[in-house]
Coordinates of C-alpha atoms in Angstrom, one line a residue:
X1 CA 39.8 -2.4 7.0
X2 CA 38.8 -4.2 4.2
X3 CA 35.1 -4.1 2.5
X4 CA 33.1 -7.1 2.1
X5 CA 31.3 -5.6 -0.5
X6 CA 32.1 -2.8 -3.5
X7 CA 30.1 -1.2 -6.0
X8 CA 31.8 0.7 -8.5
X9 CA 31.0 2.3 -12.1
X10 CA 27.9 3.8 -10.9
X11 CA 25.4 6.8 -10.4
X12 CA 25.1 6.3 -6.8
X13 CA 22.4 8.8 -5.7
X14 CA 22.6 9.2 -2.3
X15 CA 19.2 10.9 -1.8
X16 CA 20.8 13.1 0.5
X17 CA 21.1 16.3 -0.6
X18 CA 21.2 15.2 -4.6
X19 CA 24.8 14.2 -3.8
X20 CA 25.9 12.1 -6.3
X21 CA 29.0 9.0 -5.7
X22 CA 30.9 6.6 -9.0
X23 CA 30.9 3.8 -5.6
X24 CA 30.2 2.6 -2.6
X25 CA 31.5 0.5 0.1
X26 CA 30.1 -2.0 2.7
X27 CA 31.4 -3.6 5.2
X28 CA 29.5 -5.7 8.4
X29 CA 26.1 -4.5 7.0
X30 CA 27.2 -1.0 7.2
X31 CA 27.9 1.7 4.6
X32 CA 32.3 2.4 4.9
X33 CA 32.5 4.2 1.9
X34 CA 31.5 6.4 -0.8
X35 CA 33.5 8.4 -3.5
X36 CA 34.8 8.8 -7.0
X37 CA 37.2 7.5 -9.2
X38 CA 39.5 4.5 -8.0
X39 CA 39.5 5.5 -4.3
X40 CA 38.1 2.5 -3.2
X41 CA 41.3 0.6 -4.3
X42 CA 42.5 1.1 -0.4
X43 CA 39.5 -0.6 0.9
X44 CA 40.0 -4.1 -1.8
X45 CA 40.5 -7.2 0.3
X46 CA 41.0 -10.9 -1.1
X47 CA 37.3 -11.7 -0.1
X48 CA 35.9 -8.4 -1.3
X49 CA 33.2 -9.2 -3.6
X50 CA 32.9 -6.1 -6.4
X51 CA 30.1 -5.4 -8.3
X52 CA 30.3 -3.7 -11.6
X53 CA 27.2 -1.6 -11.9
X54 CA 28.3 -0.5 -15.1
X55 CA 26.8 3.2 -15.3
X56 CA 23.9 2.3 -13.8
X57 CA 21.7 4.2 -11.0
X58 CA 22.6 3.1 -7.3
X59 CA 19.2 3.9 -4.9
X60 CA 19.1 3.1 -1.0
X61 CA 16.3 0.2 -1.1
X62 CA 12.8 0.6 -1.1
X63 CA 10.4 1.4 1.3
X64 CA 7.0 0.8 0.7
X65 CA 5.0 2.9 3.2
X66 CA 1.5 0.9 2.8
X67 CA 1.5 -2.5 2.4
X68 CA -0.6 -5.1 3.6
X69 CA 1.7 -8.0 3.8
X70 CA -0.7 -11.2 5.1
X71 CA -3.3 -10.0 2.0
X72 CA -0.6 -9.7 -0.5
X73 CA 1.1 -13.4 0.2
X74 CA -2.5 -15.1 1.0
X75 CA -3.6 -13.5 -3.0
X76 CA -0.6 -14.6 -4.1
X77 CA -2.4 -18.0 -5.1
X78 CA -5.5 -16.7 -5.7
X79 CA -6.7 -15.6 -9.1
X80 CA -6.5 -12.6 -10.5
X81 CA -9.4 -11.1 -12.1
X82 CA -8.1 -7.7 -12.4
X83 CA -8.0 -8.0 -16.4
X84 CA -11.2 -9.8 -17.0
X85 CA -14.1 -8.1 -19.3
X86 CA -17.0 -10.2 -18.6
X87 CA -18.6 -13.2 -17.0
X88 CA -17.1 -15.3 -19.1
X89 CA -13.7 -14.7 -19.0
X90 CA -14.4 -14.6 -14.6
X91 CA -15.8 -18.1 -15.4
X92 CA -12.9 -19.5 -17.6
X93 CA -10.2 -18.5 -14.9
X94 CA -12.3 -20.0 -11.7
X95 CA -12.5 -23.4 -14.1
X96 CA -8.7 -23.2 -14.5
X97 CA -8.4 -23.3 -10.9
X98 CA -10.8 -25.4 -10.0
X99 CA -9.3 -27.8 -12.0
X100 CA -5.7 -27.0 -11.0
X101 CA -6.7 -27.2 -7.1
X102 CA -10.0 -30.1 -7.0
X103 CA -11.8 -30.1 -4.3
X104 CA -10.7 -26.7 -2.8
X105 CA -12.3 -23.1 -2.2
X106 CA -11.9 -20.5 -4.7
X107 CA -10.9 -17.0 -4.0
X108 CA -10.8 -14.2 -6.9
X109 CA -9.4 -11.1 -6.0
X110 CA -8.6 -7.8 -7.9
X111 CA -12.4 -7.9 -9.7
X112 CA -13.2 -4.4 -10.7
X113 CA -16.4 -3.8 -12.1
X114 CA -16.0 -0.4 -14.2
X115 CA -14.1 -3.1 -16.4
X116 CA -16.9 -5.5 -16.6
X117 CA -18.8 -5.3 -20.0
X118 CA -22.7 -4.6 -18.3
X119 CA -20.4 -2.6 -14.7
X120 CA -22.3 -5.1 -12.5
X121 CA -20.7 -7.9 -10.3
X122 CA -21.1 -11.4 -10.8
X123 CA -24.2 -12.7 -8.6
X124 CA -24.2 -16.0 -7.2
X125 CA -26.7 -17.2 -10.0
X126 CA -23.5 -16.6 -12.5
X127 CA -20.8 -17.8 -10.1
X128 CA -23.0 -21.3 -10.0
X129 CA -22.5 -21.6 -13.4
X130 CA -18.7 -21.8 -13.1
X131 CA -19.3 -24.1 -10.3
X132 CA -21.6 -25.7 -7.6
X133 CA -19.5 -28.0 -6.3
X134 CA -17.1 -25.9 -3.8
X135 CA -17.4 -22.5 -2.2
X136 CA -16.2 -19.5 -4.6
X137 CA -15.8 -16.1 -2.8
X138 CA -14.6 -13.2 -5.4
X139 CA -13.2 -9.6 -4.0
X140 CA -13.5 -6.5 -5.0
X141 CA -10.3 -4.3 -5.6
X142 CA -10.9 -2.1 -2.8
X143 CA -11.8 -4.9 -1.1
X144 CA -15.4 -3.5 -0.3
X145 CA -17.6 -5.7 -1.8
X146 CA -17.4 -10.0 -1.5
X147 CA -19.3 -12.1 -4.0
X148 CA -20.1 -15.7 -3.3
X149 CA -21.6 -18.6 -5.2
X150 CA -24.6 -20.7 -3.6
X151 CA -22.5 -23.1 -2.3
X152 CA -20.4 -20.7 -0.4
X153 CA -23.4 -18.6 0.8
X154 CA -24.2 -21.6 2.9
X155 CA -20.3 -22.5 3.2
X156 CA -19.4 -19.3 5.1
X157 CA -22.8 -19.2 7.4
X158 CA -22.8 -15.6 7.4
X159 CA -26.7 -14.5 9.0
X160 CA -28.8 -13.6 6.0
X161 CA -30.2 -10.5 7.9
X162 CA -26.8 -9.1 8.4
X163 CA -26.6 -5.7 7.2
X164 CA -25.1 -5.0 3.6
X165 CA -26.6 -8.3 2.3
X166 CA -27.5 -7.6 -1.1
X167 CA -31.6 -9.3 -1.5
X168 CA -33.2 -9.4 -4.6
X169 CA -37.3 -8.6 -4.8
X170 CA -38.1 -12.2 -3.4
X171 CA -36.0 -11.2 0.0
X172 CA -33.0 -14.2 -1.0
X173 CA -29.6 -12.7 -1.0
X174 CA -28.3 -12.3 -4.2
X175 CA -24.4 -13.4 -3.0
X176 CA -23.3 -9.7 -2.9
X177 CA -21.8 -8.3 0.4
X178 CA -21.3 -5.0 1.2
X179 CA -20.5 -3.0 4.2
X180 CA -20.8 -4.6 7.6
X181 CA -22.1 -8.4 5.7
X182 CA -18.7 -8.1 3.6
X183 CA -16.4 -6.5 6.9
X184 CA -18.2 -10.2 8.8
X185 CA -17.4 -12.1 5.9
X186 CA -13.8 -11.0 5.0
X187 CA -12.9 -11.5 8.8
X188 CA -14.3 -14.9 9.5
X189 CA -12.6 -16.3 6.2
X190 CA -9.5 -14.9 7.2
X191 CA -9.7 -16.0 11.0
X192 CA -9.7 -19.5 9.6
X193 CA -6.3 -19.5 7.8
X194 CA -3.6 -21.5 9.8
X195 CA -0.8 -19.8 10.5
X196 CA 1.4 -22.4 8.5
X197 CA -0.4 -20.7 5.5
X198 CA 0.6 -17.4 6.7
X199 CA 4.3 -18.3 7.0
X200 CA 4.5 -20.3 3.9
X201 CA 3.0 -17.4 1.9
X202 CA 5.1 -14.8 2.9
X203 CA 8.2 -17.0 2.5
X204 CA 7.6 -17.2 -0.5
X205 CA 6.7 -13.3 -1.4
X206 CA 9.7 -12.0 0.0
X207 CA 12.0 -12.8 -3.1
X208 CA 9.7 -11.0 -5.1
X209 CA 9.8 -7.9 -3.2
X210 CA 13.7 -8.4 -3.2
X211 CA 13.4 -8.8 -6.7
X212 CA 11.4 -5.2 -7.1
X213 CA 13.8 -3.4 -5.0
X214 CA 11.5 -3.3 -1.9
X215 CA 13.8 -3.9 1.7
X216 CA 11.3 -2.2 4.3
X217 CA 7.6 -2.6 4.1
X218 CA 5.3 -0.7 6.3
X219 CA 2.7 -4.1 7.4
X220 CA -0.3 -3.0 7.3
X221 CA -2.5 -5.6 9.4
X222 CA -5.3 -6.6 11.2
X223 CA -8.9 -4.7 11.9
X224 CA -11.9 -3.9 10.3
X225 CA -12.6 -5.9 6.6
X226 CA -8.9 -7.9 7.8
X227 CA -8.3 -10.3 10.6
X228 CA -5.9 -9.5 14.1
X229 CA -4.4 -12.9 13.5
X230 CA -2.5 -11.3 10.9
X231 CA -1.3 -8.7 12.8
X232 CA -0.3 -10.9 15.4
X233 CA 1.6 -13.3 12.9
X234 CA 3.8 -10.3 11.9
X235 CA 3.9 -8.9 15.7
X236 CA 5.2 -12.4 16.6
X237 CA 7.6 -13.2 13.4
X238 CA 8.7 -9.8 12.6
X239 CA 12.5 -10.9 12.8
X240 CA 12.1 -14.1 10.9
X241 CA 12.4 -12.3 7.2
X242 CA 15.1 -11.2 5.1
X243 CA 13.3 -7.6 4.5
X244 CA 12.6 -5.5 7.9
X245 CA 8.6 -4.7 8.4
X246 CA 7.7 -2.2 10.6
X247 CA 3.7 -3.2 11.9
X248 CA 1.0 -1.0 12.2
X249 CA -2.0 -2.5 14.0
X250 CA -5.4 -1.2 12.5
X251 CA -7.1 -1.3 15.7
X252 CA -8.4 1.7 18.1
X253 CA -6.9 -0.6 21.2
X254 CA -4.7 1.3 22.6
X255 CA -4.1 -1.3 25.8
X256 CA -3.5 -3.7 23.6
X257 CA -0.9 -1.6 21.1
X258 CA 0.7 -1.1 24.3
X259 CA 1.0 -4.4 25.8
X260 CA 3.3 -5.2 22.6
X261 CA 5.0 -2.1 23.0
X262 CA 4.4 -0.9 20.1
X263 CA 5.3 3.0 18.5
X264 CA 2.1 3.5 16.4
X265 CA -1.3 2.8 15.5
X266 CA -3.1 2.4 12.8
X267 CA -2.9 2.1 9.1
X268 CA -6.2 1.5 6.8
X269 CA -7.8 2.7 10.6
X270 CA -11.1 3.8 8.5
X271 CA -12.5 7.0 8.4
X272 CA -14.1 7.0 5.2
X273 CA -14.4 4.4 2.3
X274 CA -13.5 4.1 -1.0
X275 CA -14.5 6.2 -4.1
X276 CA -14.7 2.7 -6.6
X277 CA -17.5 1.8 -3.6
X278 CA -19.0 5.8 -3.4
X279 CA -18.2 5.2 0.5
X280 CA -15.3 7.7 0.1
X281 CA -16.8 11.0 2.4
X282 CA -16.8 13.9 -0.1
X283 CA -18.6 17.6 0.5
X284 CA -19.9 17.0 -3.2
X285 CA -22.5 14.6 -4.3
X286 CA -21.4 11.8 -6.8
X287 CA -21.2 12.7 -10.5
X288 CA -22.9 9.6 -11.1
X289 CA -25.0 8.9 -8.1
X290 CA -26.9 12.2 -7.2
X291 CA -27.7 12.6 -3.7
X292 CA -24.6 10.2 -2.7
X293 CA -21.1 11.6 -0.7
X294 CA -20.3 9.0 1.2
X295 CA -19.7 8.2 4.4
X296 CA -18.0 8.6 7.0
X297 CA -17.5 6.1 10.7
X298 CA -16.8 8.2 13.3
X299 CA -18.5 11.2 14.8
X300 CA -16.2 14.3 14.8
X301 CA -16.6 14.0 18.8
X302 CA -15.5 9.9 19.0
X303 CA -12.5 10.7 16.8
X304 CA -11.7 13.5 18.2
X305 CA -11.8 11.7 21.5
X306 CA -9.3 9.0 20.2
X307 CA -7.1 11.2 18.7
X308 CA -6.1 12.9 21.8
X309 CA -5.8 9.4 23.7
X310 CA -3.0 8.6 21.0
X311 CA -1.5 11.8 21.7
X312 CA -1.2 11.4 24.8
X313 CA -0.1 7.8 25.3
X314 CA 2.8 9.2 22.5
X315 CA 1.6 7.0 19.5
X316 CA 2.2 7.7 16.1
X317 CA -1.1 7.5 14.6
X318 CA -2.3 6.9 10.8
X319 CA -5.6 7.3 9.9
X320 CA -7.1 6.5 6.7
X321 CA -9.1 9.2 4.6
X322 CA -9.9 9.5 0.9
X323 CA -12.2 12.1 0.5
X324 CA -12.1 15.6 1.5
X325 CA -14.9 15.5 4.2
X326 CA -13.1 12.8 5.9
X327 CA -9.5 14.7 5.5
X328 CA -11.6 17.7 7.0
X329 CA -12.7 15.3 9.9
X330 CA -8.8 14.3 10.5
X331 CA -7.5 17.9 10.5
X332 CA -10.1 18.5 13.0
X333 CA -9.5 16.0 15.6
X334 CA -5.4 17.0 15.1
X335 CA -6.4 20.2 15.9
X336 CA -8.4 19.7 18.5
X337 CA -5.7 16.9 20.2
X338 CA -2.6 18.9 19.4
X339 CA -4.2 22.2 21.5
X340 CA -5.4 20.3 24.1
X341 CA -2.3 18.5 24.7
X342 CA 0.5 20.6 23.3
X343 CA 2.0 17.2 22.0
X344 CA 4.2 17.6 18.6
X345 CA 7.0 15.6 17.0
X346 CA 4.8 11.8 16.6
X347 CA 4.8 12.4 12.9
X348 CA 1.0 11.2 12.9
X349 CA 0.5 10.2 9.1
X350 CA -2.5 10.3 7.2
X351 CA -3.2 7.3 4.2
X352 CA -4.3 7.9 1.1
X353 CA -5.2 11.6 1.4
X354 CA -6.9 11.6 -2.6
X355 CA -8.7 14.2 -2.2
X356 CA -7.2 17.1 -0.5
X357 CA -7.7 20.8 -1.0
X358 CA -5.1 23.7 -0.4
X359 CA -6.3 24.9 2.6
X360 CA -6.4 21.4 3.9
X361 CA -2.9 20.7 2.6
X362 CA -1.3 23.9 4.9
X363 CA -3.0 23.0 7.8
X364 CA -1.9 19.2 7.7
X365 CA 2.2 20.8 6.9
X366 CA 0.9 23.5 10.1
X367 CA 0.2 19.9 12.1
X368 CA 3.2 18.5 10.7
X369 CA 1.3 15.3 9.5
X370 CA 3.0 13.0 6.9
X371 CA 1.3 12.2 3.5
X372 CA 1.5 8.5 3.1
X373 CA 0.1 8.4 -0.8
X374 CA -0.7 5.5 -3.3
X375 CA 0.4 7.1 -6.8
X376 CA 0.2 4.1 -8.6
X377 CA -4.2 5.1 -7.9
X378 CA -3.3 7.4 -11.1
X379 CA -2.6 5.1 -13.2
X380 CA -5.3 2.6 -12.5
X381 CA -8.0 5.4 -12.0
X382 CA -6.9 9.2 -12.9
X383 CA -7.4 11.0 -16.1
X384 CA -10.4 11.6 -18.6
X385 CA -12.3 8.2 -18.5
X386 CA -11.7 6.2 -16.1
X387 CA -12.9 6.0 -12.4
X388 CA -12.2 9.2 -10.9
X389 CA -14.2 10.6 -13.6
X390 CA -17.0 8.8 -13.6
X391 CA -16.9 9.1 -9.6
X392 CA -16.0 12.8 -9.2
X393 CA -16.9 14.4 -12.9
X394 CA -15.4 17.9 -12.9
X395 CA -13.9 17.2 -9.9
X396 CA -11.7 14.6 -11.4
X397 CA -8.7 16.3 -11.7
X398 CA -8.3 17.1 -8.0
X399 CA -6.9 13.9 -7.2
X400 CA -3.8 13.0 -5.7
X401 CA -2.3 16.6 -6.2
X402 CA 1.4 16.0 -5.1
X403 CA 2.9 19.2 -6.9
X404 CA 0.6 21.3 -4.8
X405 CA 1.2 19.2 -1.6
X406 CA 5.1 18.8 -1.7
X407 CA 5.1 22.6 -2.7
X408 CA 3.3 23.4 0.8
X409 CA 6.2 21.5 2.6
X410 CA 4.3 18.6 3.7
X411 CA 6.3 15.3 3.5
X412 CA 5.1 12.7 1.3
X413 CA 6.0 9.1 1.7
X414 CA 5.1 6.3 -1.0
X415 CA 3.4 3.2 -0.8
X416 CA 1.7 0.5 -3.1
X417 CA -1.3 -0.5 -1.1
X418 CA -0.8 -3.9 -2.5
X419 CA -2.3 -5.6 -3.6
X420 CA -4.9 -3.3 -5.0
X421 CA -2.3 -2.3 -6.5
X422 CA 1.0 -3.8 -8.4
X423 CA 3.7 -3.2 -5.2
X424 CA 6.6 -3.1 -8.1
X425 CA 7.9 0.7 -6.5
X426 CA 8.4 1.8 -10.3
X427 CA 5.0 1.4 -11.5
X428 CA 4.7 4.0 -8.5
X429 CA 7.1 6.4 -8.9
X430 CA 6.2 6.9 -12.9
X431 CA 2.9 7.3 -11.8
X432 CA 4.0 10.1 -9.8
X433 CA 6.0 11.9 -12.4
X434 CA 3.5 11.2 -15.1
X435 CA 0.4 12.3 -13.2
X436 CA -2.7 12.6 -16.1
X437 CA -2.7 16.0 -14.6
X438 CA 0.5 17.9 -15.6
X439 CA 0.1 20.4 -13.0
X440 CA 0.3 17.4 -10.3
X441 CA 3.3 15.9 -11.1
X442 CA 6.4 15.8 -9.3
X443 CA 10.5 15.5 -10.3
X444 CA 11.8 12.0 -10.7
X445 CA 14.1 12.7 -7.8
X446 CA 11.2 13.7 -5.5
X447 CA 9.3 10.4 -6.6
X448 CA 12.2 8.7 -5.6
X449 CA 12.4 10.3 -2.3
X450 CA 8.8 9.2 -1.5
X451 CA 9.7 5.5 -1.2
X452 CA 13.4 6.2 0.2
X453 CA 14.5 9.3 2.4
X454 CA 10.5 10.6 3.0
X455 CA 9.6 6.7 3.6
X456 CA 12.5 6.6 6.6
X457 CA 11.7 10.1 8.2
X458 CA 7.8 8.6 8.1
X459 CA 9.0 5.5 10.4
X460 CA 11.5 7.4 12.4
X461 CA 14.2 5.1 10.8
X462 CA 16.2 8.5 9.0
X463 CA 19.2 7.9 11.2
X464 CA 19.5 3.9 9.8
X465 CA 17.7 3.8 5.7
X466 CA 16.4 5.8 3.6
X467 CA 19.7 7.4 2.3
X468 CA 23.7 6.0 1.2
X469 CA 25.7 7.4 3.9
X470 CA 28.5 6.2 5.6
X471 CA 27.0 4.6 8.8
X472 CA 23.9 3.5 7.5
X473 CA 22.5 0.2 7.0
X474 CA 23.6 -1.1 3.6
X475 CA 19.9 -1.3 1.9
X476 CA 21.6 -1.0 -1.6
X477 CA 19.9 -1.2 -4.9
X478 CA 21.2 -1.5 -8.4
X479 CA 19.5 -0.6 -11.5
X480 CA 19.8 -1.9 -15.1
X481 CA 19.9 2.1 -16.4
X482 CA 20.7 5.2 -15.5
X483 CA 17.3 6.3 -14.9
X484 CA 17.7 9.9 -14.3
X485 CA 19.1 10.0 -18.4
X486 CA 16.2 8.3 -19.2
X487 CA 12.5 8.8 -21.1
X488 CA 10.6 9.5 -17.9
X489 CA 7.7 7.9 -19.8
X490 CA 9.8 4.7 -19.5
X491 CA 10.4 4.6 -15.8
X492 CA 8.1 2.0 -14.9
X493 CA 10.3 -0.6 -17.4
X494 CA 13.2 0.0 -14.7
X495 CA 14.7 -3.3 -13.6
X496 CA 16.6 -4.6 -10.1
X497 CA 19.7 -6.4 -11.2
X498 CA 20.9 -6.4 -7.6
X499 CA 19.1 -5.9 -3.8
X500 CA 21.5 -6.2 -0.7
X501 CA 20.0 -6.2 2.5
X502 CA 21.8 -5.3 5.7
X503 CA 25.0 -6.0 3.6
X504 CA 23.9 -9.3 2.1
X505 CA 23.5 -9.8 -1.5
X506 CA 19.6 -11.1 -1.9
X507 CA 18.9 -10.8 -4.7
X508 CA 21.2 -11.2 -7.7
X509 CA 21.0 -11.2 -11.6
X510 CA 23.9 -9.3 -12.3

C-alpha cells in the first residue's frame, strides 16, 4: 500500500501524549503512517506526492471552537474601524467606500470606543457629515451597540419608542442602539441578506481560514442580536465546504433543534452581556460606573427550567457567560439539572467564562463542563490600561485565568470569536502563553491543545481530529518553524506553509 501523500523532515507533534514523529503518511484521507528516520521509504509509490517540511513543526489542523461563520464572511466587505482614533478617521474610511461601492449601504464593524479620542460613539449628527445620501449602520466590537446616520434611521424603520433607543433632551433619537433597539435592528438587517450573499461570502472566506491553519470551525449562528437564516444556511449547506463546521443553533427551541436532528444547543445562548457594554453580570459594581453590575436575562428559575429540558432531551448545551454572577447562575442550573436527572457525559460547555473564580472553576471540572475560552480577549483588553481595567479596576487581573482553570482539570477548548476578534489561531494561542498576568499563563503545548485535541473532545469528534494518529482523518498542518524552539513572544508571527484537509492538499505555499 502506497501513500498518496508524505511528509517528512519534520517535528510532527502528535498532540497525543507529547509524542513526537520526523513523518507522516496519508493515504485515502486517512493517517497510514507515522515514524522516524527513512521508514517511510516502504510506503513511496510513483504518485506519492512528498512534502519536505524541512524541520518544521507538523500540528493536526485547527479547530476554532467559537466562530460565527455568516458574521465573519458578511464583515468581510465591510469596513473595518477597529484601528480608527476619531471621527475623522471613521469619516475618511466610510468615504472610501462610499466611493468604492456608489449607491450602496454602508456597514462598519469592529468600532471600539475606549479607542476613540473623546470614548463616545459617533451619533448620527457626525455620521451625516460623512454622508446623507445612503444608509450607514456602524457596529460595535461586541456587537452591542448599532449606530446609524439620518438616512438609515428612516432606512431601517426600526419604532422610535423601541426600547434601548438612545434620545437626546428634545425626545429625537440620537442614532445609537442599544439593547433590545440594537437586538431589533441587527436582526432585521440581517434577515434581509439573500442567501446568494451568504454563499458567496463564505466561499470566499474559506481559503483564508485554510490559509491560517483553521479545518473545523465550531458555527456559531442564529438567535438573539443574529438572524436564524444564518443558522439555517449552514444547517442546509454544511457539506458544501472544504473545512467541516459543526452548527450550534443559538436558540432555546428545543423542537426545532430536534427536528434537524441536531446534538447540541446553543453557543452565544446569552446569559449575561459584555464587559466593553457594562452588561457583563458581575457581584462587584463597575470601577467606572458605580452602582452598575450588569445584567443578567434569565431568572435562576427559567434557566434552570431549560437546563434540565436539554438534559433530558440529551443535548449538548453551551451557554454564554462573562461575568462571575452569570457563571454563578450556570453552575446553578447544572446543578440543579444534573441532580434532578442524574444525566452526565453531554460535555455541556460554557463560552467565554472571563470571569471565573476558584470555587467556581472546581464545581464546573465537578459538572464536568468544558471551558470554551477566547484568549485572543487578552491581548485586545487584559493588562494595566486597557479595558478590563478601566471596567473591573482591581479586579482586572482576574480575567481569563487559564493556569488556575487547567490546573483544576477542567478542559479548555480555544476559539476566536471572530470576528471580534482576528480568527488567525496564533494570535490566540500567544495570547494564551503570554497572558499580561504571568500567573495565568499556560505551556505552549497546552495552548496548542486548546484549538486541537481539547477542541475535538469538546465536539465529541476525539476518535476522528484533534490528534496525528494512524486512523484519523488527515487534518495536517505545516509550519514555517519549529515553534516549540522558538521566542514564545514570537508565536503569533507563525506562518501555514501547508493545510490538507481530509487528505487533500488546500492550501499550498510550500
Amino acid at each position: 500500500m502506497y501513500a498518496d501523500i508524505i511528509i517528512k523532515n519534520s517535528k510532527c507533534m502528535t498532540m497525543k501524549e507529547k509524542q513526537v514523529f520526523e513523518w507522516l503518511a496519508i493515504r485515502d484521507g486517512k493517517i497510514i503512517g507515522l515514524g522516524d528516520g527513512e521508514k517511510y521509504y516502504s510506503l513511496l509509490g510513483e504518485c506519492s506526492i512528498v512534502l519536505d517540511a524541512k524541520g518544521n513543526t507538523v500540528l493536526p489542523g485547527f479547530i476554532d471552537s467559537h466562530f460565527h461563520l455568516v458574521q465573519t464572511a458578511l464583515n468581510e466587505e465591510s469596513v473595518n474601524l477597529h484601528d480608527v482614533s476619531s471621527f475623522d478617521e471613521i469619516g475618511e474610511k466610510i468615504q472610501k467606500m462610499e466611493q468604492k461601492k456608489p449607491g450602496d449601504a454602508i456597514v462598519g464593524v469592529r468600532l471600539e470606543k475606549e479607542h476613540l479620542q473623546g470614548k463616545q460613539f459617533p451619533s448620527r449628527e457626525i455620521l451625516d457629515r460623512f454622508s446623507k445620501e445612503v444608509p450607514i449602520w456602524i457596529n460595535s466590537l461586541d456587537y452591542q451597540v448599532s449606530m446609524l446616520n439620518t438616512y438609515g434611521l428612516l432606512y431601517y424603520k426600526i419604532p422610535f419608542r423601541t426600547e434601548g433607543i438612545e434620545l437626546d433632551s428634545n425626545g429625537v433619537p440620537t442614532g445609537i442602539f442599544r439593547g433590545k433597539a440594537n437586538a431589533a435592528l441587527r436582526t432585521n438587517i440581517l434577515n434581509h441578506y439573500p442567501d446568494k450573499k451568504r454563499e458567496q461570502n463564505i466561499q470566499k472566506l474559506i481559503p483564508k481560514l485554510l490559509q491560517v491553519g483553521i479545518t473545523t470551525i465550531n458555527a456559531m449562528e442564529g438567535g438573539y442580536m443574529y438572524s436564524d437564516k444564518d443558522a439555517n444556511f449552514v444547517y442546509e449547506h454544511v457539506e458544501d465546504y472544504n473545512i467541516d463546521m459543526v452548527l450550534f443553533y443559538q436558540c432555546m427551541d428545543i423542537e426545532a433543534v430536534g427536528e434537524k436532528n441536531l446534538k447540541r444547543i446553543g453557543g452565544s445562548l446569552y446569559i449575561d452581556g459584555t464587559m466593553g457594554a457594562r452588561t457583563a453580570a458581575l457581584t462587584f459594581e463597575y470601577a467606572d460606573a458605580p452602582g452598575e453590575m450588569g445584567r443578567l436575562v434569565f431568572s435562576q428559575q427559567e434557566l434552570n427550567e431549560f437546563v434540565e429540558k436539554c438534559y433530558l432531551e440529551k443535548l449538548q448545551l453551551s451557554l454564554y457567560t462573562i461575568g462571575d454572577r452569570a457563571i454563578e447562575m450556570a453552575l446553578r442550573a447544572h446543578e440543579y439539572a444534573s441532580f434532578r436527572t442524574g444525566i452526565r457525559g453531554l460535555r455541556h460547555r460554557m463560552e467565554h467564562v472571563e470571569l471565573a473564580n476558584l470555587k467556581q472553576i472546581r464545581r464546573a471540572n465537578k459538572l464536568g463542563i468544558i471551558f470554551s475560552m477566547n484568549p485572543t480577549y487578552e491581548r485586545y483588553w487584559g493588562g494595566p490600561n486597557k479595558m478590563y481595567f478601566q471596567r473591573l479596576g482591581k479586579y482586572f487581573n482576574q480575567t481569563n485565568k487559564f493556569r488556575e482553570i487547567i490546573d483544576a482539570g477542567v478542559i479548555v477548548c480555544g476559539g476566536s470569536d471572530s470576528d471580534v476578534c482576528e480568527y488567525n489561531p496564533f494570535i490566540g494561542i500567544h495570547s494564551a502563553v503570554n497572558h499580561p498576568v504571568r500567573s495565568h499563563r499556560i505551556s505552549l503545548y497546552e495552548a496548542i491543545q486548546m484549538y486541537t485535541s481539547n477542541a475535538a473532545f469538546a465536539i465529541f469528534e476525539e476518535k476522528n481530529k484533534g490528534s496525528l494518529e494512524i486512523g484519523k482523518l488527515a487534518d495536517v498542518i505545516i509550519l514555517d518553524r519549529e515553534i516549540f524552539s522558538m521566542d514564545e513572544r514570537e508565536i503569533d508571527k507563525t506562518r501555514v506553509l501547508c493545510t490538507i484537509k481530509s487528505g487533500k492538499i488546500l492550501h499550498n505555499e510550500m
